[in-house]
Each structure stands twice: as structure tokens, then as C-alpha cells.
Short mmCIF file of C-alpha atoms in Angstrom, two decimals:
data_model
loop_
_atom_site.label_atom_id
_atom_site.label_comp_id
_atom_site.label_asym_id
_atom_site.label_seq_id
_atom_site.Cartn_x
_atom_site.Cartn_y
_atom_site.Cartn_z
CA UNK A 1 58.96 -55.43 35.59
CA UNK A 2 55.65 -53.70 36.77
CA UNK A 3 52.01 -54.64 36.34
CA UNK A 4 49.40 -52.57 35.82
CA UNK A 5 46.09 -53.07 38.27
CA UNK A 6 42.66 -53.79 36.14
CA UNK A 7 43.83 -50.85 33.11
CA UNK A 8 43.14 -50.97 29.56
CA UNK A 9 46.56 -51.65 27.61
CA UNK A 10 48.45 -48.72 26.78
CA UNK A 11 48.09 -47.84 22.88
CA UNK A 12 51.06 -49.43 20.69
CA UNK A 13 52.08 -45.93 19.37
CA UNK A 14 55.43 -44.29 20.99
CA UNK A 15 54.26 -40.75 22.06
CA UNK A 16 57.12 -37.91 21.31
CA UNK A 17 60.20 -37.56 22.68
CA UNK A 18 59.01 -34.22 24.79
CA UNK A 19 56.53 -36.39 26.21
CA UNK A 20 58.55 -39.60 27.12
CA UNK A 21 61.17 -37.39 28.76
CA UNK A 22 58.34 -35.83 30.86
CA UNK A 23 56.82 -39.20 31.89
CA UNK A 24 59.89 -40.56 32.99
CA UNK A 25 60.64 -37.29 34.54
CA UNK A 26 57.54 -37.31 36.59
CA UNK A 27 57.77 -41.16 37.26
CA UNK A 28 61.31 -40.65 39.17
CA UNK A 29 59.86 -37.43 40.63
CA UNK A 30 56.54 -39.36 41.83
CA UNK A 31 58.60 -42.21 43.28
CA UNK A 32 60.52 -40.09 45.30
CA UNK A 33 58.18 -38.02 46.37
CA UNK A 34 55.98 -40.80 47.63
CA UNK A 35 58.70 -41.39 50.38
CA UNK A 36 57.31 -38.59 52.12
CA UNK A 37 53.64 -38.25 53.60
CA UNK A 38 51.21 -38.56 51.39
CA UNK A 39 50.07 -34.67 52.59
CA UNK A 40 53.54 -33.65 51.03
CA UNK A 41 53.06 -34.74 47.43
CA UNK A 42 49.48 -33.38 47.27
CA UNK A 43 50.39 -29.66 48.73
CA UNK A 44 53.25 -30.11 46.16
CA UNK A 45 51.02 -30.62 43.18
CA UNK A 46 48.71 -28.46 44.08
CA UNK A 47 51.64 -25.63 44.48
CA UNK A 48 52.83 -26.43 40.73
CA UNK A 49 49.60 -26.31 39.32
CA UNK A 50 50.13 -22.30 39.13
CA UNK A 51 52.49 -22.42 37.07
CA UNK A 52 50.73 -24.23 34.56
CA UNK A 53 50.19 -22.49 30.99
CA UNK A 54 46.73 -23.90 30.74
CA UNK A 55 44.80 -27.37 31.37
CA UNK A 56 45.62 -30.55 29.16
CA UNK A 57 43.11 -31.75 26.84
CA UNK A 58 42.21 -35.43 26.89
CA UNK A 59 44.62 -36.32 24.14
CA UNK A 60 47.54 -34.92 25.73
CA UNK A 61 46.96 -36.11 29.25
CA UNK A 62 46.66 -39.67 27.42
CA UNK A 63 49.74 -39.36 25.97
CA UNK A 64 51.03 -38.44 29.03
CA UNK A 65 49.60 -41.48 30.44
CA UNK A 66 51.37 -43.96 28.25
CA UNK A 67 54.31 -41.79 28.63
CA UNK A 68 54.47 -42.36 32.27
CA UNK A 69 53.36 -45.84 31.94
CA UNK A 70 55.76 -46.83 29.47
CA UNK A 71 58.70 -45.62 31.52
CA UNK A 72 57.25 -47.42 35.15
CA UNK A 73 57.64 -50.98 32.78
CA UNK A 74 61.30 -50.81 34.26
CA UNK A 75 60.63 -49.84 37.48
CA UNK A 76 61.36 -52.76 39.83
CA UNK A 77 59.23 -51.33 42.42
CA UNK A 78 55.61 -51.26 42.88
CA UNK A 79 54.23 -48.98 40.05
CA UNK A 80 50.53 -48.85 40.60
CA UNK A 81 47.73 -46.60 40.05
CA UNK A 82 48.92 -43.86 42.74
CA UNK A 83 52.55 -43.95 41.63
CA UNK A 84 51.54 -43.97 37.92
CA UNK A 85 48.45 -40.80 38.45
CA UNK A 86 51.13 -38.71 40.42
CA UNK A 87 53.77 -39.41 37.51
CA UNK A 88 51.36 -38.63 35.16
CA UNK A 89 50.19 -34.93 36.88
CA UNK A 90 53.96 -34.30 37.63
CA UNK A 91 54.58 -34.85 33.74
CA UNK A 92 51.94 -32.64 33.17
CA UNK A 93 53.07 -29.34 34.75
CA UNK A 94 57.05 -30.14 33.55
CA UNK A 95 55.37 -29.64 30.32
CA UNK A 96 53.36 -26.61 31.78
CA UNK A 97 49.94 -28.28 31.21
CA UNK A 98 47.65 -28.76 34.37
CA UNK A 99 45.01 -31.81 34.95
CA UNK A 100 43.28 -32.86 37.95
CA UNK A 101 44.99 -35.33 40.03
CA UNK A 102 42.27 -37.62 42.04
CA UNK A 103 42.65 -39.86 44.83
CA UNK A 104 39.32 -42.13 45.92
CA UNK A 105 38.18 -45.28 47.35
CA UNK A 106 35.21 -47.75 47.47
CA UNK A 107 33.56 -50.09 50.02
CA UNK A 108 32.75 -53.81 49.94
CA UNK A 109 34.93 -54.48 49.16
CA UNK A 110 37.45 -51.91 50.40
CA UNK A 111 39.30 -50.41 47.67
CA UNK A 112 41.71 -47.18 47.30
CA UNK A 113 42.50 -45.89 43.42
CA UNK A 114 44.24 -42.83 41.83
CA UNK A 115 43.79 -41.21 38.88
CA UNK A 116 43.98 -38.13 36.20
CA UNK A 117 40.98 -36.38 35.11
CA UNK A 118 40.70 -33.61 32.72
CA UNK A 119 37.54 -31.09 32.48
CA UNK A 120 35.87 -33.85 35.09
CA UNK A 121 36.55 -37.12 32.74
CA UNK A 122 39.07 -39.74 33.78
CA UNK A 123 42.22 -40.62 31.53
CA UNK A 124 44.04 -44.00 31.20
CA UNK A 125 40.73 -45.59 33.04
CA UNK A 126 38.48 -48.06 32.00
CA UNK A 127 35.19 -46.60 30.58
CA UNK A 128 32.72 -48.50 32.34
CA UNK A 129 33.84 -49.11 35.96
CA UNK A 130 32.52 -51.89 37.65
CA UNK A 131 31.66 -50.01 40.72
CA UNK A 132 32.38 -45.52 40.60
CA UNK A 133 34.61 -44.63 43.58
CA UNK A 134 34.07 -42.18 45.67
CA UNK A 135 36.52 -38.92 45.00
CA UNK A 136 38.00 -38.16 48.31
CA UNK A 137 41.08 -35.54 47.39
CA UNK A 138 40.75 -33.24 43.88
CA UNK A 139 44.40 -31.41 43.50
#
């Protein structure tokens, strides 16, 4: 099984079935697509987003989160934060909701992290980071 890199535990409750089905959904999808360039799976997202309905609000996109993260527990693979954020914006738009999928990094030490964000706040992230990173790709 997976591990999950410095995130809070995800909440004990088993989101819908609509929602598990999108997670793991997006999960295979984000694996997949993560055998291509990088470039590939960002142009990708940001093609779907216009066919989204309308943006996620924070309690979806969590329960989105746990969706996705739930279904990466059987992944034998890596399933870290960039597999896990694309899942999770993939999951979005296959349930026609839209969130912001963000890519950043950090110095000194030299760290790279991925995440959600909805209406600029980060989902499925600690809430007091112990250094911010610096957003380097918004799709």
C-alpha cells in the first residue's frame, strides 16, 4: 500500500458512491496520464475545465480528496501529492465541478508539492504549513 507525504489523515466517513467512483476514476486516469510529459496532463486539465458546470466548494473538493485518497491506498505504485492533486481535479470535472489544480515548490531545502485549491484556499493540506511554497503552475 501507499503513504501519504506530511497530510492530515483522511476523515473516517465513506463519501458517496458518485464520489468514490469519481476518485478512483480520476486516480487510474491521473496515473496514466502521468506517463506522458508533465506539459500533457496540465494542457489536458486545463482543456476539461470548460466543461465544468461550475467550481467545487470546499466541502465537495474534500470529499473528493478522500475519495481519491481512499482509492490510491491500493495502488502499489507511488501515490503522492502530484498523483493524488491530479486524481483529485480529474474527479472533479467527471463530476462536472472545476477546482484549481496547483503545482509549486520551495527552497532550502528543495522541495516540489501539488495540490487542489478552491476560490484560492488549499484542500486536503495541512493548515499551517511549515514553510508556504511558491505556486509555479495554476490550471
Amino acid at each position: 500500500m501507499s503513504s501519504h507525504m506530511a497530510l492530515p489523515p483522511p476523515p473516517s466517513a465513506l463519501p458517496r458512491l458518485r464520489y468514490r467512483c469519481a476518485g478512483l476514476c480520476g486516480f487510474v486516469l491521473a496515473v496514466l496520464l502521468l506517463r506522458l510529459p508533465l506539459e500533457r496532463s496540465v494542457a489536458l486539465v486545463g482543456a476539461l475545465r470548460r466543461w465544468a458546470v461550475r467550481s467545487a466548494t470546499v466541502g465537495e473538493a474534500e470529499v473528493l480528496v478522500t475519495a481519491v485518497r481512499r482509492a490510491a491506498q491500493w495502488f502499489p505504485g507511488r501515490a503522492a501529492c502530484l498523483e493524488n492533486s491530479l486524481a483529485a481535479a480529474l474527479a472533479a470535472l467527471l463530476t462536472r465541478r472545476s477546482v484549481d489544480w496547483c503545482i509549486g515548490a520551495r527552497l532550502m531545502p528543495y522541495a516540489a508539492h501539488a495540490w487542489i485549491e478552491v476560490e484560492g484556499v488549499p484542500v486536503g493540506e495541512p493548515s499551517e504549513p511549515d514553510r508556504p511554497y511558491l505556486l509555479l503552475q495554476r490550471t
